[in-house]
Structure formats: C-alpha cells, structure tokens
PDB file of C-alpha atoms in Angstrom:
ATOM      1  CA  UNK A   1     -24.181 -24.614 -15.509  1.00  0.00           C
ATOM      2  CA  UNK A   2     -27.443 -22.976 -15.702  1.00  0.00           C
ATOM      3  CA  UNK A   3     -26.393 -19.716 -15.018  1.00  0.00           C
ATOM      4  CA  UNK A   4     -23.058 -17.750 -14.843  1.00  0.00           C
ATOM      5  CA  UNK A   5     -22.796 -14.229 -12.773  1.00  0.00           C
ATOM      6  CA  UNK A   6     -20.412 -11.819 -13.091  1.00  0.00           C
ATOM      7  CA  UNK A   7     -18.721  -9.468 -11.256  1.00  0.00           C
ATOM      8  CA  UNK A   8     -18.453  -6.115 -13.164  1.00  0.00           C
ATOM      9  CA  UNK A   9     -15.050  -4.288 -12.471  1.00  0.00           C
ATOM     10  CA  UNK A  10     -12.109  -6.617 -13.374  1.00  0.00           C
ATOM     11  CA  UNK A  11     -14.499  -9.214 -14.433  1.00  0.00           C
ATOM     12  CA  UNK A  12     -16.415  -7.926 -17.048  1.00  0.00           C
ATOM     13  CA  UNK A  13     -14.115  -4.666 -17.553  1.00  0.00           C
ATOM     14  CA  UNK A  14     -11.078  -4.052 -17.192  1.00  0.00           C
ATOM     15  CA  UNK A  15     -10.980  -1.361 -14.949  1.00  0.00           C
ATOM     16  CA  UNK A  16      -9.194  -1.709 -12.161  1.00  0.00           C
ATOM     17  CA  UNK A  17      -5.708  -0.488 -12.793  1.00  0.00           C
ATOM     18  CA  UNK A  18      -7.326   2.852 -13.433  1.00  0.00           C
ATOM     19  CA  UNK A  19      -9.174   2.138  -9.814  1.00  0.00           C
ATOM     20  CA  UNK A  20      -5.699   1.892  -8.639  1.00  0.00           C
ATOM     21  CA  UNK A  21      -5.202   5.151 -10.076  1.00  0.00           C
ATOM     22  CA  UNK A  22      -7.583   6.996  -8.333  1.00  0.00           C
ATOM     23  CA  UNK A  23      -7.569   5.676  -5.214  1.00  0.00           C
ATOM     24  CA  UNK A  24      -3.928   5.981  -5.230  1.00  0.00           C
ATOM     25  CA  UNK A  25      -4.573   9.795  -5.917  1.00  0.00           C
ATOM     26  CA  UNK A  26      -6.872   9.898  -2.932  1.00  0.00           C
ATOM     27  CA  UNK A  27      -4.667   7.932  -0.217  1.00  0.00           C
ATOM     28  CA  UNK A  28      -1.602   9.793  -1.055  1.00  0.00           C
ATOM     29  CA  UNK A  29      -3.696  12.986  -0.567  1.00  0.00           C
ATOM     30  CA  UNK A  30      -5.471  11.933   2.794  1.00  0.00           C
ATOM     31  CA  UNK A  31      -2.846   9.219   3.937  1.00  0.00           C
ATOM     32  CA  UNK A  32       0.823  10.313   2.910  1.00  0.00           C
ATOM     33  CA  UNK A  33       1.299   8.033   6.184  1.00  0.00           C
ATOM     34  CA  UNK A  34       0.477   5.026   4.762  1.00  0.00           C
ATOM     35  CA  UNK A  35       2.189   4.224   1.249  1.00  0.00           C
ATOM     36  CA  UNK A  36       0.325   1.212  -0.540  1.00  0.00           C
ATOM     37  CA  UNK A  37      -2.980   1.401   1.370  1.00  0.00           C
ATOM     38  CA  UNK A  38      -4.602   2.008  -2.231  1.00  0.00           C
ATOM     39  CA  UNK A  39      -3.595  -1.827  -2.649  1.00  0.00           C
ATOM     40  CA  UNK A  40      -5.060  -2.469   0.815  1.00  0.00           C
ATOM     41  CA  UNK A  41      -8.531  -1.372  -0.215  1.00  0.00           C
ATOM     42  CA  UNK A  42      -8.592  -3.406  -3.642  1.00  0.00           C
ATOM     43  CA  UNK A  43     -11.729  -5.030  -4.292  1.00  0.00           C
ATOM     44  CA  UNK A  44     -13.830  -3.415  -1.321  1.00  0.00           C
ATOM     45  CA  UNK A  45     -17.002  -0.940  -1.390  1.00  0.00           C
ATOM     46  CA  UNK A  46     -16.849   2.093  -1.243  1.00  0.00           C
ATOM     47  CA  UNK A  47     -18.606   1.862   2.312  1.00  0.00           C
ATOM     48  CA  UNK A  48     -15.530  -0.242   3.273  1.00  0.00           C
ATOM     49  CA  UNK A  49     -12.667   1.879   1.683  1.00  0.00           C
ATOM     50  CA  UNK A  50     -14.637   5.005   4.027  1.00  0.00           C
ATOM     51  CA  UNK A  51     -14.527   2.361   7.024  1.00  0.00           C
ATOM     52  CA  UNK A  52     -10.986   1.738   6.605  1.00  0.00           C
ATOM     53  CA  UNK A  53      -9.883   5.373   5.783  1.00  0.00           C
ATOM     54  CA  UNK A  54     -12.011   8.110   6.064  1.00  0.00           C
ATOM     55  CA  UNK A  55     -13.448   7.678   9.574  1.00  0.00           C
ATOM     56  CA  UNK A  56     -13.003  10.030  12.541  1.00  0.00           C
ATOM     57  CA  UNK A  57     -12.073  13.629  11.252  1.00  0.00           C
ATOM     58  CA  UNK A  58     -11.864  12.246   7.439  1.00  0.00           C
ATOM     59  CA  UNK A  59     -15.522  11.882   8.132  1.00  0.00           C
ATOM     60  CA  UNK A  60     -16.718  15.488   6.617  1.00  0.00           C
ATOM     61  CA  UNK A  61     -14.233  14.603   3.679  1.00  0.00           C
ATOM     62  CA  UNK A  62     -16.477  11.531   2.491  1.00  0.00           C
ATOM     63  CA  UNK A  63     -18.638  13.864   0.452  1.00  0.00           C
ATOM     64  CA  UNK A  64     -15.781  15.186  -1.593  1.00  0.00           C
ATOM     65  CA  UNK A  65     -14.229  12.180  -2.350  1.00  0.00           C
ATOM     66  CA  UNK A  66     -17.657  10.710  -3.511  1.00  0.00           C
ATOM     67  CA  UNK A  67     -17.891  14.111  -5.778  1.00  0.00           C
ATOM     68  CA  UNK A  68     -14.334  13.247  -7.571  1.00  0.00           C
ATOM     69  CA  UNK A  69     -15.234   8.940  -7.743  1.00  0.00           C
ATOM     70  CA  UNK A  70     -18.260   9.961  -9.788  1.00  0.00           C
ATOM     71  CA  UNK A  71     -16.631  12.779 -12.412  1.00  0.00           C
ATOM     72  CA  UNK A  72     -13.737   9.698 -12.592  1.00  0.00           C
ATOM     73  CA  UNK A  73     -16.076   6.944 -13.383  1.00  0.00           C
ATOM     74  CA  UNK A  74     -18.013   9.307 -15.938  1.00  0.00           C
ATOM     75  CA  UNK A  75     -14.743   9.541 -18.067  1.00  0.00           C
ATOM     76  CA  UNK A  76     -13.174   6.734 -17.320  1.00  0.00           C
ATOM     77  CA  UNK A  77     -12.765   3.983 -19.738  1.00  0.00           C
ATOM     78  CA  UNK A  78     -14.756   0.760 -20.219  1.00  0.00           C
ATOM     79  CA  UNK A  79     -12.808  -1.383 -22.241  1.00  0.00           C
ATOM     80  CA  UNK A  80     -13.851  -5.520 -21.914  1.00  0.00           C
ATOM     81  CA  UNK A  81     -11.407  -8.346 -20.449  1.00  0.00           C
ATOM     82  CA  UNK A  82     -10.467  -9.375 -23.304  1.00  0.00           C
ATOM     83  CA  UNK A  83     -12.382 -12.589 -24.923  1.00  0.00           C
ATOM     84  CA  UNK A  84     -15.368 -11.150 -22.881  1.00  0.00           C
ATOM     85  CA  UNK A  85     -17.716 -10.113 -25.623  1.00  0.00           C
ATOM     86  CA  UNK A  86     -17.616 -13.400 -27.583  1.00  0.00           C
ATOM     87  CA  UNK A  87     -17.680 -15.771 -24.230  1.00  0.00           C
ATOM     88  CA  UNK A  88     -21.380 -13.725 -23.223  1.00  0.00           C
ATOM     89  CA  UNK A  89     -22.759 -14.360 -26.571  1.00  0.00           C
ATOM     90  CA  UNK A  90     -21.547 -18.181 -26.412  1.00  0.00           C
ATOM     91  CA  UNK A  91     -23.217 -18.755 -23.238  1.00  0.00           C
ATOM     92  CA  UNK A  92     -26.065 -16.959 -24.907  1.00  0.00           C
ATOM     93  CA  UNK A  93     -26.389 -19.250 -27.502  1.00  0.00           C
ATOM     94  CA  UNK A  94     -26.402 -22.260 -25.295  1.00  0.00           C
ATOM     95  CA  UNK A  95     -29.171 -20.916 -23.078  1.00  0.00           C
ATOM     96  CA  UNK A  96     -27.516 -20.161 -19.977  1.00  0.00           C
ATOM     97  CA  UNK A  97     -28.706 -17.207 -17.843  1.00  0.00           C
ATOM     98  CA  UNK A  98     -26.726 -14.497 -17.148  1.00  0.00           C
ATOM     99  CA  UNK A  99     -26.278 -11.377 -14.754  1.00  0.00           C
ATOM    100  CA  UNK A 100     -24.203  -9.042 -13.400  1.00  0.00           C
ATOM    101  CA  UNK A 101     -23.764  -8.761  -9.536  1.00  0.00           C
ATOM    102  CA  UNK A 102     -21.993  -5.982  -8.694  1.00  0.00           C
ATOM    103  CA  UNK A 103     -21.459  -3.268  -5.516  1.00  0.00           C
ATOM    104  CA  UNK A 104     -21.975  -0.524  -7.757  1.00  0.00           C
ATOM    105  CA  UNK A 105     -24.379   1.747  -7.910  1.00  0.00           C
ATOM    106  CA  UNK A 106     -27.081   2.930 -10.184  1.00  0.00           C
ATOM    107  CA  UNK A 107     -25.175   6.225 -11.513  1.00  0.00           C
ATOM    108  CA  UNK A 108     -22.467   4.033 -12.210  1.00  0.00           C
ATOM    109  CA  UNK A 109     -24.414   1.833 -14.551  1.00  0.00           C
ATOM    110  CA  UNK A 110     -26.050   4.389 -16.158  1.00  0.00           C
ATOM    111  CA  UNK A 111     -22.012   5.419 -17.131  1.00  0.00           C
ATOM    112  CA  UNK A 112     -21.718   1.918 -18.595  1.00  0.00           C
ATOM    113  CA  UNK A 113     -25.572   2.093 -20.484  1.00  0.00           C
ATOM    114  CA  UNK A 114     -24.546   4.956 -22.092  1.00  0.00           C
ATOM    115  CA  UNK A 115     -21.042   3.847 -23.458  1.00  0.00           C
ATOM    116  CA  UNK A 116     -22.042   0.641 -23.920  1.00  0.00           C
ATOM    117  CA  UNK A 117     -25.806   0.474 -25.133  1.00  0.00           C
ATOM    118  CA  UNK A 118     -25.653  -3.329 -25.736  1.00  0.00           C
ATOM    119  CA  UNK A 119     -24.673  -4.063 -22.223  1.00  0.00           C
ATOM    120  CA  UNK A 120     -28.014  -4.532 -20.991  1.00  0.00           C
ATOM    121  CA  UNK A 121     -29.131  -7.116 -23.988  1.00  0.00           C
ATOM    122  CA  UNK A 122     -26.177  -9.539 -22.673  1.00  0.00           C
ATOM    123  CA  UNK A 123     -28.019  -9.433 -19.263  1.00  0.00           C
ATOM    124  CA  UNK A 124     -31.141 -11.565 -17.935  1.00  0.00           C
ATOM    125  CA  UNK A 125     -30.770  -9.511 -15.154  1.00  0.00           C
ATOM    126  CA  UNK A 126     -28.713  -6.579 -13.363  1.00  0.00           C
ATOM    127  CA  UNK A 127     -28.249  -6.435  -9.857  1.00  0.00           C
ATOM    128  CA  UNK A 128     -26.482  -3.085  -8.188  1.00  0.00           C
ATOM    129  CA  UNK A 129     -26.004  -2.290  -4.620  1.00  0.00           C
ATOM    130  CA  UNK A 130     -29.609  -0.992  -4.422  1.00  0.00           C
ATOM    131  CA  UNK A 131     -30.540  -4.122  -4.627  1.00  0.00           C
ATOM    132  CA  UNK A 132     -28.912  -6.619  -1.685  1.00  0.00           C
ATOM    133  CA  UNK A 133     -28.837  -5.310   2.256  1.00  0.00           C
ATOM    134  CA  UNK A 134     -25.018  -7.052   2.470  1.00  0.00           C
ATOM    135  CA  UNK A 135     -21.397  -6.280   0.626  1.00  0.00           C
ATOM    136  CA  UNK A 136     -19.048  -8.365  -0.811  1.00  0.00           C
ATOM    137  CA  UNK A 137     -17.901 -10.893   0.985  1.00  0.00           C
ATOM    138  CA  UNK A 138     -21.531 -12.158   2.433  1.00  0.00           C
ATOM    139  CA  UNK A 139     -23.246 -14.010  -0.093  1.00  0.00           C
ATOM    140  CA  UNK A 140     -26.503 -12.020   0.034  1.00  0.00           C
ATOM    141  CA  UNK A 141     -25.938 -10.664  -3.915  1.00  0.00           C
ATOM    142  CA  UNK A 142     -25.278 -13.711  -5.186  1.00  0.00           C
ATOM    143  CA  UNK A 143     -27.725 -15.697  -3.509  1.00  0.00           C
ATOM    144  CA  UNK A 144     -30.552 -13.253  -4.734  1.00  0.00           C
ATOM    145  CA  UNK A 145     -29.243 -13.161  -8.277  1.00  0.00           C
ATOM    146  CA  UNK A 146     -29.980 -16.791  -8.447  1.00  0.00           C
ATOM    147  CA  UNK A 147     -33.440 -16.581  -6.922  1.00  0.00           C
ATOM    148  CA  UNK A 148     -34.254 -13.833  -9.665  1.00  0.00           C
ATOM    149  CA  UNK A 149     -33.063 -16.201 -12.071  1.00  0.00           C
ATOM    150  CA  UNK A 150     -35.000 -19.237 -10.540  1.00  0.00           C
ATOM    151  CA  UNK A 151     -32.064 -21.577 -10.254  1.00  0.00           C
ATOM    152  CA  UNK A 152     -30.158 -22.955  -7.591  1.00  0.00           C
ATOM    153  CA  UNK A 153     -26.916 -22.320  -6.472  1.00  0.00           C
ATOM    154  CA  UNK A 154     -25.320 -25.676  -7.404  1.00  0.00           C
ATOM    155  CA  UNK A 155     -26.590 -24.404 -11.299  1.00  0.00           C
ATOM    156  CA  UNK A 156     -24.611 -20.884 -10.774  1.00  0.00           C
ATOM    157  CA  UNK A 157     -21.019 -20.444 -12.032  1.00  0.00           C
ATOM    158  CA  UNK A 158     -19.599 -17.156 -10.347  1.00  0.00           C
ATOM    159  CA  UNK A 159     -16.731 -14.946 -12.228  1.00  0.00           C
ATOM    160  CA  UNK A 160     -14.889 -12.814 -10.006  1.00  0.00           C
ATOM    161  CA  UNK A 161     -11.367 -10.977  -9.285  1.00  0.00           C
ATOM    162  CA  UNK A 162     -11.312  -9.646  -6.228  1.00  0.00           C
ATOM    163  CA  UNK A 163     -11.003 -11.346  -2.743  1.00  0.00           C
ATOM    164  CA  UNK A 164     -14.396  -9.934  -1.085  1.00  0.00           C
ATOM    165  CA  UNK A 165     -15.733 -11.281  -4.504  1.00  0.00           C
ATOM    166  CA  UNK A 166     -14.354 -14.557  -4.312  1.00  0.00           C
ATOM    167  CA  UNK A 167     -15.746 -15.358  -0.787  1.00  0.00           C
ATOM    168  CA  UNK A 168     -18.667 -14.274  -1.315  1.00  0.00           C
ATOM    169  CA  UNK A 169     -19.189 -16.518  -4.242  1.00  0.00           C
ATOM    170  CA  UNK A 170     -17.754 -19.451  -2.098  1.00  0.00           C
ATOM    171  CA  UNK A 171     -19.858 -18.549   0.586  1.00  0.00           C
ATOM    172  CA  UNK A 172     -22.886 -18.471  -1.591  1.00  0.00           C
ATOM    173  CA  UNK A 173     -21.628 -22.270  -2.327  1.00  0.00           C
ATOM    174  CA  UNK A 174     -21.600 -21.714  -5.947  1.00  0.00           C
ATOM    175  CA  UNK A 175     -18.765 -22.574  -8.435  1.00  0.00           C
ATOM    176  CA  UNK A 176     -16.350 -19.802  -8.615  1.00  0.00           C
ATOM    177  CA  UNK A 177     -13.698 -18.758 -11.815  1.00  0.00           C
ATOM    178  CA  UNK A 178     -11.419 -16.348 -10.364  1.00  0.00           C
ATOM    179  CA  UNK A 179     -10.003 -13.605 -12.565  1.00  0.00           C
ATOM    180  CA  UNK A 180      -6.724 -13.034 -12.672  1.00  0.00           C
ATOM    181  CA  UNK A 181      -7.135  -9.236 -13.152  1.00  0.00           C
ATOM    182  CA  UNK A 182      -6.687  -7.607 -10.239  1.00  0.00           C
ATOM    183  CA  UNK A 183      -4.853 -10.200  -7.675  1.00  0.00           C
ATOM    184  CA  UNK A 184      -2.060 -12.599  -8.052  1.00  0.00           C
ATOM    185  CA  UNK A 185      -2.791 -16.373  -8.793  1.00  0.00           C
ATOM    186  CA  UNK A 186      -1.567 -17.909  -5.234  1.00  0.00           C
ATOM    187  CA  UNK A 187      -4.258 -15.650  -3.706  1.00  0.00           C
ATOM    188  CA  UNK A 188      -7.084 -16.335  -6.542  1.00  0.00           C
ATOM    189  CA  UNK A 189      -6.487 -19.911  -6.325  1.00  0.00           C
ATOM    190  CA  UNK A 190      -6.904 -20.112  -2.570  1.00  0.00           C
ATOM    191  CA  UNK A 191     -10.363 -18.967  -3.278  1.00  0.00           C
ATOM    192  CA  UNK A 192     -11.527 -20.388  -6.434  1.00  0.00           C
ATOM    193  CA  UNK A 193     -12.126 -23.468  -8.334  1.00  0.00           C
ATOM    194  CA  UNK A 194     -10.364 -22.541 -11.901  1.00  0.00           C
ATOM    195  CA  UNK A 195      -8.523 -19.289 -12.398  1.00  0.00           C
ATOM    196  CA  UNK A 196      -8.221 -17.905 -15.896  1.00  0.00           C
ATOM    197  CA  UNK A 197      -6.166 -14.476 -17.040  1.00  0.00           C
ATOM    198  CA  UNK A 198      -8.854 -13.813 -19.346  1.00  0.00           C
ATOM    199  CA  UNK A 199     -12.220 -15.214 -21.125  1.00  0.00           C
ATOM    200  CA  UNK A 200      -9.741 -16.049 -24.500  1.00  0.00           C
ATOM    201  CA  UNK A 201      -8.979 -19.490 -22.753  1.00  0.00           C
ATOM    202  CA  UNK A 202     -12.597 -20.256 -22.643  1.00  0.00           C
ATOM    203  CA  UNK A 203     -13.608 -19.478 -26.148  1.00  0.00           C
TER     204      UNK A 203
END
C-alpha cells in the first residue's frame, strides 16, 4: 500500500447516525408516506437524495432543505471513528500517502477546518465534489485521487462505509476496507475485501 483514501462521513467521522437524524427530520416532513426512506437514501449525494425525493413539485423545496443541511452540518458534531487519529499518524510514519475523497462540498470542509485545524496536516491531498464530474458509485473520485497522488490503483487502499462508496472503490479496482459504521456486515462484505468496526483493530 502506497496510498490509503478515505471516505469522510462514517469513515473518518462518525457522523452518520446524526445524518440519520436529519434526514429522518426531512422525510417525515416531506414524505409521511414513506416511513424508512431516510434509510433508503444512506450513503447517497445530496444530488441523489433530491433525485429520489424532492423531484416534481418538491422541486421549489430543494432550496430550503439545502438552507437547514448547512445550519445542521455547522453545529453538528465531528467526533473521529474511534482508533482513527492514531491509525493516520501510523500510516504517516511509514510514508504512505493519504487523502480524503469525499462528495462533500467546500462549505462543508471549511466546518471540519475550523473544528478540527489539524485535519488538513493528516492530508497529502483533499478532494471535494468540486473536484470530480461523477458521484459515488463511478470511480471518477477515486481514480483522480490516485493520479494527484502519482500512484496506481493497485498501490491505493480505499476506506469506506457506505454502499455507493464501496462500488465505487471496487470499480476504481482498488483494495477496499469497508466500515462497519453505517451498514450491516453481510452487505459490507459483499462489497469489500476486509471489513473492520473501527480503526482500533488496525492499530
């Protein structure tokens, strides 16, 4: 391993239950129809989650929605998978490169900069939705994180919890460890080559 990319939400935070949360908020709000569809959108964009829900007449609603997922993410909190810290600074030591690859955006990481100002010395490199044409589950982000870290993708170890996440590191044909944060382990395991609860295993 030359290089190991990470996912951010459920990969290198722990975020996701309070994802759940808020989405949960939302889809009981716009969809009292359809009980569980919060679960249904685990893991995608936000373009996605508007694909699946807020099309048609929930069109003009997009705006709003995109008003209250930005106050939420500026107070919500950013606590590590546990082991997380420690694991980074390991690989670190050793040499490997490291980035994140996520489908957030820029304001978003500006939320984690500020509450975390050593997140970015952990980092060769940062990627963000701004910078790949394709979501989660092409493997457009991950492909270009390992050309901006000049190694192949037989060198690149992905970390990731979510299902668009995992095929999208398979499809990039790069090792993937799936995280056993946000989905079960018969559905990680379909999709990954070791699964791990947390980075404590690995330390």
């Amino acid at each position: 391993m030359k290089a190991a990319l990470f996912d951010l939400d459920g990969v290198v935070f722990d975020t996701e239950p309070q994802y759940s949360v808020f989405w949960g908020e939302q889809c009981r709000l716009y969809h009292p129809e359809h009980p569980g569809l919060e679960h249904e959108i685990k893991g995608s964009t936000l373009e996605q989650i508007f694909e699946m829900g807020w099309g048609g007449e929930l069109v003009t609603e997009r705006a709003k929605v995109v008003e209250r997922l930005n106050a939420f993410e500026a107070q919500m909190r950013l606590d590590y998978v546990a082991g997380f810290e420690t694991f980074v600074e390991e690989l670190r030591r050793k040499g490997v490169k490291t980035a994140v690859v996520t489908s957030s955006n820029l304001q978003k990481m500006e939320n984690v900069y500020r509450k975390h100002p050593e997140f970015k010395g952990w980092f060769d490199a940062i990627l963000t939705s701004e910078d790949f044409a394709e979501s989660k589950p092409s493997p457009d982000c991950y492909l270009r994180a390992a050309n901006r870290l000049n190694v192949s993708t037989d060198e690149c170890v992905v970390f990731e919890d979510s299902i668009n996440g995992l095929r999208s590191g398979c499809a990039a044909g790069m090792k993937v460890v799936g995280l056993l944060t946000t989905n079960p382990l018969e559905k990680v395991r379909q999709l990954s080559d070791i699964q791990i609860p947390d980075y404590t295993m690995l330390i």
